[in-house]
């Protein structure tokens, strides 16, 4: 549709700004089960025009209300009462979370049209498989999966609202700060039910830096100085974490993980139902989010393939929500991007090509790394590649089922297989921090499992007789790949594993040599 195209072509920054602004005009209301929708909206309209609203289920029924004007919220807050402190004493923090009850509930026989509730999680895999079996091609199966799993408009609004509510706390200390989502909430690859990664940004304070440059004198703020940026980050997060824990309505299970490589505060935000991770501004993570946003917007096949591969990997236990030695969703997504760069003609451009298209405004050097790439989607030529998703899915499994992981690494900047700089089983260059491997955590057994399942999947797609399977009411196409390859297939799997064994031994020897060399280097450094 035209409307979709116009929303598609906005730059990442424009979408972010628009959504953050929308969130500032939004409130969340917990409603009683006997909700009278008209009465609620009538009451709210007395404070200003309600631009949009929706209801969702989350321990009862809640409504997200977006006003046209920010001033409507102040008007509403003036009229709202404070809960009577009968058995509990309340923390008197006034937020944008309210409870709405009717003093005289309407008697039951006045039937209102039932509320439409927006789903905030995706359907179970077995229901998905049933739906997929009714499609007429693998391509349409993949779009069905995408539609079931991708973030809805309503869910995105809730994510930005969660950030906006955290920002209200941060502003008590840092009036210029903002809290923005990054990662899957904004990169077009987010799945319903995924966590919200958000970061605290003080970069608006950077605007002051240029203010006093003119004129014969200089004037600047006196600020507390600390020995390192890391310490400042830890202190800020520690205080905001305590603040959410002690005063935040609906903030539960607050955990401060301040000694991590990237210090963060984890908490569950009950009013929106999200698990949240709050960290302090990480410019490179934002650039990664924007890069994926661009790839996701360029061609509809990109997102369909990524969602499919991630769902397939989860079903076969190749990925896991707990950290460990398995491939992460981010690594998998990068593997799909690389595969699409390698098609002939390529479906998406390499990062170097996007960098060549960058204008003055797009120049970003972060911590010595060049993170420049074009932000205006209109400057990128559409691909001439017309391969269907049916073809691409099979080719993906073929490509990585036969990839020389022993020798080659995956480099999205160049869109080329390049020799591995060191012997991690799987080496995917971090697109920006060029000396980092984003899949350093993956061990040899996990990589081999990936190769074996990819080979098996390629084989299933090649061998299948779709019409026969449809007649027999058997799962076919993508549906057949989303059923774990159980015991019956173990002998087939052994065949797929042939020729992998010797690689394992070799790579183990390599890694022993490497570990040995590393420990010697460490010893020398000491």
PDB file of C-alpha atoms in Angstrom, residues 170-305:
ATOM      1  CA  UNK A 170      16.094   9.899  34.491  1.00  0.00           C
ATOM      2  CA  UNK A 171      14.963  13.504  33.967  1.00  0.00           C
ATOM      3  CA  UNK A 172      14.625  13.984  37.717  1.00  0.00           C
ATOM      4  CA  UNK A 173      18.447  13.960  37.761  1.00  0.00           C
ATOM      5  CA  UNK A 174      19.371  14.823  34.184  1.00  0.00           C
ATOM      6  CA  UNK A 175      16.739  17.146  32.722  1.00  0.00           C
ATOM      7  CA  UNK A 176      18.117  16.914  29.128  1.00  0.00           C
ATOM      8  CA  UNK A 177      18.422  13.139  29.030  1.00  0.00           C
ATOM      9  CA  UNK A 178      16.421  10.850  26.762  1.00  0.00           C
ATOM     10  CA  UNK A 179      15.789   7.112  26.896  1.00  0.00           C
ATOM     11  CA  UNK A 180      15.660   5.422  23.513  1.00  0.00           C
ATOM     12  CA  UNK A 181      15.134   1.847  22.410  1.00  0.00           C
ATOM     13  CA  UNK A 182      17.804   0.151  20.286  1.00  0.00           C
ATOM     14  CA  UNK A 183      18.321  -3.327  18.832  1.00  0.00           C
ATOM     15  CA  UNK A 184      15.363  -5.466  17.824  1.00  0.00           C
ATOM     16  CA  UNK A 185      12.707  -2.981  19.011  1.00  0.00           C
ATOM     17  CA  UNK A 186      13.750  -0.580  16.238  1.00  0.00           C
ATOM     18  CA  UNK A 187      15.780  -2.467  13.599  1.00  0.00           C
ATOM     19  CA  UNK A 188      12.673  -4.000  11.847  1.00  0.00           C
ATOM     20  CA  UNK A 189      13.702  -7.517  12.960  1.00  0.00           C
ATOM     21  CA  UNK A 190      11.994  -7.512  16.368  1.00  0.00           C
ATOM     22  CA  UNK A 191       9.744 -10.409  17.314  1.00  0.00           C
ATOM     23  CA  UNK A 192       6.620 -10.117  19.474  1.00  0.00           C
ATOM     24  CA  UNK A 193       7.532 -10.998  23.045  1.00  0.00           C
ATOM     25  CA  UNK A 194      11.191  -9.987  22.784  1.00  0.00           C
ATOM     26  CA  UNK A 195      12.849  -7.851  25.481  1.00  0.00           C
ATOM     27  CA  UNK A 196      13.215  -4.094  25.180  1.00  0.00           C
ATOM     28  CA  UNK A 197      16.820  -2.870  25.067  1.00  0.00           C
ATOM     29  CA  UNK A 198      16.933   0.802  25.977  1.00  0.00           C
ATOM     30  CA  UNK A 199      19.701   3.241  26.664  1.00  0.00           C
ATOM     31  CA  UNK A 200      20.053   6.490  28.506  1.00  0.00           C
ATOM     32  CA  UNK A 201      21.364   9.233  26.266  1.00  0.00           C
ATOM     33  CA  UNK A 202      22.912  12.512  27.435  1.00  0.00           C
ATOM     34  CA  UNK A 203      24.010  13.484  23.984  1.00  0.00           C
ATOM     35  CA  UNK A 204      21.682  16.460  23.905  1.00  0.00           C
ATOM     36  CA  UNK A 205      24.132  17.908  26.436  1.00  0.00           C
ATOM     37  CA  UNK A 206      26.710  17.755  23.612  1.00  0.00           C
ATOM     38  CA  UNK A 207      24.841  20.592  21.908  1.00  0.00           C
ATOM     39  CA  UNK A 208      26.032  22.933  24.656  1.00  0.00           C
ATOM     40  CA  UNK A 209      29.633  22.216  23.728  1.00  0.00           C
ATOM     41  CA  UNK A 210      29.474  24.365  20.579  1.00  0.00           C
ATOM     42  CA  UNK A 211      27.530  27.204  22.187  1.00  0.00           C
ATOM     43  CA  UNK A 212      30.323  29.156  23.826  1.00  0.00           C
ATOM     44  CA  UNK A 213      32.999  28.822  21.124  1.00  0.00           C
ATOM     45  CA  UNK A 214      32.404  32.357  19.781  1.00  0.00           C
ATOM     46  CA  UNK A 215      33.492  35.461  21.681  1.00  0.00           C
ATOM     47  CA  UNK A 216      36.497  36.336  23.837  1.00  0.00           C
ATOM     48  CA  UNK A 217      35.659  34.145  26.867  1.00  0.00           C
ATOM     49  CA  UNK A 218      34.454  30.696  27.737  1.00  0.00           C
ATOM     50  CA  UNK A 219      31.871  29.564  30.210  1.00  0.00           C
ATOM     51  CA  UNK A 220      31.058  25.986  31.121  1.00  0.00           C
ATOM     52  CA  UNK A 221      29.284  23.918  33.740  1.00  0.00           C
ATOM     53  CA  UNK A 222      31.077  22.734  36.839  1.00  0.00           C
ATOM     54  CA  UNK A 223      30.544  18.979  36.832  1.00  0.00           C
ATOM     55  CA  UNK A 224      31.713  16.146  39.047  1.00  0.00           C
ATOM     56  CA  UNK A 225      34.805  14.531  37.522  1.00  0.00           C
ATOM     57  CA  UNK A 226      35.458  10.808  37.767  1.00  0.00           C
ATOM     58  CA  UNK A 227      38.541   8.779  36.774  1.00  0.00           C
ATOM     59  CA  UNK A 228      36.742   6.890  33.967  1.00  0.00           C
ATOM     60  CA  UNK A 229      33.661   6.951  31.788  1.00  0.00           C
ATOM     61  CA  UNK A 230      32.896   3.412  32.947  1.00  0.00           C
ATOM     62  CA  UNK A 231      32.711   4.528  36.569  1.00  0.00           C
ATOM     63  CA  UNK A 232      30.371   7.382  35.648  1.00  0.00           C
ATOM     64  CA  UNK A 233      28.150   4.925  33.740  1.00  0.00           C
ATOM     65  CA  UNK A 234      28.084   2.528  36.701  1.00  0.00           C
ATOM     66  CA  UNK A 235      27.159   5.269  39.167  1.00  0.00           C
ATOM     67  CA  UNK A 236      24.409   6.719  36.985  1.00  0.00           C
ATOM     68  CA  UNK A 237      22.864   3.294  36.326  1.00  0.00           C
ATOM     69  CA  UNK A 238      23.137   2.344  39.963  1.00  0.00           C
ATOM     70  CA  UNK A 239      21.165   5.392  41.089  1.00  0.00           C
ATOM     71  CA  UNK A 240      18.530   5.114  38.339  1.00  0.00           C
ATOM     72  CA  UNK A 241      18.221   1.392  39.104  1.00  0.00           C
ATOM     73  CA  UNK A 242      17.563   2.178  42.790  1.00  0.00           C
ATOM     74  CA  UNK A 243      15.109   4.842  41.738  1.00  0.00           C
ATOM     75  CA  UNK A 244      13.101   2.427  39.549  1.00  0.00           C
ATOM     76  CA  UNK A 245      13.256  -0.187  42.293  1.00  0.00           C
ATOM     77  CA  UNK A 246      12.100   2.132  45.078  1.00  0.00           C
ATOM     78  CA  UNK A 247       9.697   4.483  43.355  1.00  0.00           C
ATOM     79  CA  UNK A 248       8.811   3.092  39.905  1.00  0.00           C
ATOM     80  CA  UNK A 249       5.192   1.980  39.693  1.00  0.00           C
ATOM     81  CA  UNK A 250       5.175  -1.538  38.240  1.00  0.00           C
ATOM     82  CA  UNK A 251       8.981  -1.894  38.066  1.00  0.00           C
ATOM     83  CA  UNK A 252       9.849  -5.287  39.548  1.00  0.00           C
ATOM     84  CA  UNK A 253      12.845  -7.648  39.796  1.00  0.00           C
ATOM     85  CA  UNK A 254      15.342  -4.837  39.341  1.00  0.00           C
ATOM     86  CA  UNK A 255      18.839  -6.292  38.898  1.00  0.00           C
ATOM     87  CA  UNK A 256      21.933  -4.146  38.583  1.00  0.00           C
ATOM     88  CA  UNK A 257      24.627  -5.844  36.504  1.00  0.00           C
ATOM     89  CA  UNK A 258      27.265  -3.152  36.738  1.00  0.00           C
ATOM     90  CA  UNK A 259      30.399  -5.235  36.221  1.00  0.00           C
ATOM     91  CA  UNK A 260      29.421  -6.526  32.784  1.00  0.00           C
ATOM     92  CA  UNK A 261      31.398  -5.412  29.698  1.00  0.00           C
ATOM     93  CA  UNK A 262      28.443  -3.136  29.065  1.00  0.00           C
ATOM     94  CA  UNK A 263      26.970  -2.253  32.514  1.00  0.00           C
ATOM     95  CA  UNK A 264      23.166  -2.524  32.624  1.00  0.00           C
ATOM     96  CA  UNK A 265      20.054  -2.611  34.779  1.00  0.00           C
ATOM     97  CA  UNK A 266      17.528  -5.393  34.077  1.00  0.00           C
ATOM     98  CA  UNK A 267      13.949  -5.039  35.279  1.00  0.00           C
ATOM     99  CA  UNK A 268      10.489  -6.152  34.422  1.00  0.00           C
ATOM    100  CA  UNK A 269       8.069  -3.372  33.547  1.00  0.00           C
ATOM    101  CA  UNK A 270       4.736  -4.843  34.567  1.00  0.00           C
ATOM    102  CA  UNK A 271       2.399  -2.154  33.187  1.00  0.00           C
ATOM    103  CA  UNK A 272       3.600  -2.802  29.620  1.00  0.00           C
ATOM    104  CA  UNK A 273       4.541  -6.441  30.238  1.00  0.00           C
ATOM    105  CA  UNK A 274       8.115  -6.074  28.927  1.00  0.00           C
ATOM    106  CA  UNK A 275      11.434  -7.336  30.224  1.00  0.00           C
ATOM    107  CA  UNK A 276      13.760  -4.335  29.911  1.00  0.00           C
ATOM    108  CA  UNK A 277      17.532  -3.866  29.782  1.00  0.00           C
ATOM    109  CA  UNK A 278      18.713  -0.322  30.441  1.00  0.00           C
ATOM    110  CA  UNK A 279      22.262   0.739  29.619  1.00  0.00           C
ATOM    111  CA  UNK A 280      24.037   4.036  28.934  1.00  0.00           C
ATOM    112  CA  UNK A 281      24.367   5.326  25.382  1.00  0.00           C
ATOM    113  CA  UNK A 282      26.301   3.020  23.099  1.00  0.00           C
ATOM    114  CA  UNK A 283      26.774   4.781  19.778  1.00  0.00           C
ATOM    115  CA  UNK A 284      28.007   1.696  17.945  1.00  0.00           C
ATOM    116  CA  UNK A 285      24.946  -0.320  18.973  1.00  0.00           C
ATOM    117  CA  UNK A 286      22.758   2.454  17.533  1.00  0.00           C
ATOM    118  CA  UNK A 287      24.670   2.347  14.247  1.00  0.00           C
ATOM    119  CA  UNK A 288      24.123  -1.436  14.076  1.00  0.00           C
ATOM    120  CA  UNK A 289      20.399  -0.917  14.689  1.00  0.00           C
ATOM    121  CA  UNK A 290      20.269   1.645  11.886  1.00  0.00           C
ATOM    122  CA  UNK A 291      22.249  -0.535   9.477  1.00  0.00           C
ATOM    123  CA  UNK A 292      19.808  -3.414   9.990  1.00  0.00           C
ATOM    124  CA  UNK A 293      16.894  -0.968   9.680  1.00  0.00           C
ATOM    125  CA  UNK A 294      18.205   0.031   6.245  1.00  0.00           C
ATOM    126  CA  UNK A 295      18.655  -3.580   5.118  1.00  0.00           C
ATOM    127  CA  UNK A 296      15.185  -4.462   6.427  1.00  0.00           C
ATOM    128  CA  UNK A 297      13.571  -1.600   4.498  1.00  0.00           C
ATOM    129  CA  UNK A 298      15.356  -2.206   1.174  1.00  0.00           C
ATOM    130  CA  UNK A 299      13.589  -5.399   0.120  1.00  0.00           C
ATOM    131  CA  UNK A 300      10.708  -7.342   1.667  1.00  0.00           C
ATOM    132  CA  UNK A 301      12.556 -10.646   1.165  1.00  0.00           C
ATOM    133  CA  UNK A 302      15.202  -9.611   3.700  1.00  0.00           C
ATOM    134  CA  UNK A 303      12.926  -9.637   6.728  1.00  0.00           C
ATOM    135  CA  UNK A 304      10.977 -12.695   5.574  1.00  0.00           C
ATOM    136  CA  UNK A 305      14.202 -14.700   5.296  1.00  0.00           C
TER     137      UNK A 305
END
